[in-house]
């Protein structure tokens, strides 16, 4: 747990390769039943809107707010030496994050996510070793700042992936 200041209350935020983009500010959320890609991120990734499939099922945020997805898109996510095709729910909503990876992705990665240790420990393809996906403390704290300052959210969302 080198480099982690205790006690901390940071979200588990990592950087992942999604399709052909390096995407920062990806929150790992074991409480989420969906993998979410935010519309602003989708547009910055310059993905083809024609790839989005209709999804009539609304999703609900932790505070109970209902959001109607734009649709679903399936994209490759590369991490810890594995490539998984993930179906993201594309949502047009403000967020400090570019994407949220939920339980399904964590389990498919053969991973254990630890917010305390700020790591996702995954079993390698051959099952012999573990590979760690480490947190990005700078981005985690940036997300916290965006989430707690609405003025910052507007300016930060339009920045890099």
XYZ file of C-alpha atoms in Angstrom:
161
model
C 0.000 0.000 0.000
C 2.935 2.171 -0.808
C 2.133 5.801 -1.546
C -1.337 5.812 0.032
C -1.995 8.274 2.801
C -4.151 6.848 5.603
C -6.804 7.551 6.490
C -8.229 8.481 3.095
C -11.690 8.548 1.627
C -10.820 8.513 -2.074
C -12.882 6.709 -4.669
C -11.119 3.997 -6.662
C -10.356 5.862 -9.891
C -8.181 4.369 -12.633
C -7.153 4.955 -16.230
C -8.214 2.355 -18.809
C -7.890 1.840 -22.545
C -11.414 1.871 -23.982
C -11.627 1.268 -27.727
C -8.747 3.344 -29.115
C -8.668 5.904 -26.311
C -6.881 6.195 -23.004
C -9.691 7.165 -20.625
C -8.847 8.788 -17.302
C -11.240 9.300 -14.395
C -12.846 5.850 -14.582
C -14.530 5.060 -11.278
C -14.550 1.441 -10.171
C -17.875 0.879 -8.416
C -18.643 -2.570 -7.068
C -22.095 -1.289 -6.139
C -23.038 -0.510 -9.726
C -24.938 -3.083 -11.749
C -24.135 -1.191 -14.977
C -21.012 -0.124 -16.805
C -21.615 3.507 -17.761
C -20.024 5.716 -20.388
C -21.002 9.358 -20.251
C -22.145 11.030 -23.453
C -19.539 13.809 -23.198
C -16.814 11.142 -23.035
C -18.335 9.212 -25.955
C -18.184 12.366 -28.086
C -14.578 13.178 -27.053
C -13.589 9.617 -28.002
C -14.905 10.371 -31.522
C -16.886 7.134 -31.635
C -19.561 6.469 -34.256
C -23.038 7.236 -32.917
C -24.415 4.568 -35.261
C -22.855 1.963 -32.947
C -25.271 2.901 -30.154
C -28.155 0.459 -29.812
C -31.494 1.551 -28.335
C -32.042 0.875 -24.648
C -35.518 1.694 -23.312
C -34.678 0.736 -19.706
C -34.031 3.705 -17.408
C -31.234 3.591 -14.876
C -31.307 5.031 -11.382
C -28.530 6.920 -9.637
C -27.733 6.377 -5.976
C -30.011 9.248 -4.941
C -32.924 7.690 -6.832
C -32.828 10.035 -9.826
C -33.981 8.354 -13.027
C -31.954 8.785 -16.224
C -33.032 7.601 -19.651
C -30.013 6.151 -21.460
C -29.141 7.276 -24.956
C -28.513 3.588 -25.607
C -25.923 0.837 -25.284
C -22.570 0.526 -26.999
C -20.179 -2.426 -26.865
C -16.493 -1.491 -26.771
C -13.238 -3.303 -26.006
C -11.698 -2.475 -22.639
C -8.048 -3.410 -22.236
C -6.606 -3.780 -18.736
C -4.279 -6.132 -16.855
C -3.357 -7.943 -20.057
C -6.984 -8.770 -20.888
C -9.348 -7.467 -23.534
C -13.026 -7.683 -22.638
C -15.911 -6.461 -24.747
C -18.061 -4.384 -22.422
C -21.581 -3.170 -23.097
C -21.781 0.346 -21.710
C -24.976 2.218 -20.981
C -24.451 5.637 -22.585
C -25.949 8.378 -20.418
C -26.173 12.123 -20.985
C -25.708 13.353 -17.419
C -23.176 15.538 -15.629
C -20.441 13.569 -13.905
C -16.991 14.058 -12.457
C -16.118 10.713 -14.058
C -15.716 9.730 -17.705
C -16.969 6.196 -17.104
C -18.051 3.853 -14.339
C -17.048 0.197 -14.324
C -19.413 -1.927 -12.263
C -19.583 -5.393 -10.744
C -19.941 -7.251 -14.031
C -16.654 -5.920 -15.387
C -14.844 -6.464 -12.082
C -16.013 -10.086 -11.972
C -15.214 -10.724 -15.635
C -11.687 -9.418 -14.952
C -11.384 -12.046 -12.183
C -10.764 -9.032 -10.009
C -11.101 -7.858 -6.446
C -11.464 -4.110 -6.019
C -10.227 -2.525 -2.810
C -11.003 1.102 -2.080
C -8.903 0.876 1.081
C -5.814 -0.293 -0.812
C -6.774 1.597 -3.995
C -6.175 -1.314 -6.344
C -7.957 -3.892 -8.432
C -6.114 -7.178 -8.150
C -6.839 -9.446 -11.141
C -5.943 -13.048 -11.820
C -3.877 -13.371 -15.005
C -5.202 -15.202 -18.086
C -3.155 -18.296 -17.194
C -4.327 -18.181 -13.563
C -0.770 -18.256 -12.215
C -0.198 -14.660 -11.188
C -2.021 -11.537 -10.161
C -1.891 -8.224 -11.969
C -2.718 -4.972 -10.222
C -4.554 -2.049 -11.737
C -3.523 0.814 -9.497
C -5.475 3.916 -8.662
C -4.768 7.393 -9.902
C -4.756 9.574 -6.774
C -4.480 12.826 -8.716
C -7.541 12.013 -10.817
C -9.465 10.656 -7.807
C -8.954 13.907 -5.947
C -9.745 15.889 -9.088
C -13.057 14.014 -9.373
C -13.835 14.823 -5.762
C -13.131 18.491 -6.422
C -15.375 18.472 -9.502
C -18.165 16.651 -7.675
C -18.156 19.108 -4.786
C -17.810 22.267 -6.897
C -20.478 22.615 -9.632
C -18.556 25.440 -11.348
C -15.514 23.181 -11.708
C -17.647 20.388 -13.179
C -18.601 22.427 -16.226
C -15.031 23.411 -17.092
C -13.451 20.035 -16.254
C -15.841 17.857 -18.249
C -14.810 19.379 -21.557
C -11.154 18.575 -20.985
C -9.136 15.502 -21.860
C -10.324 11.954 -21.550
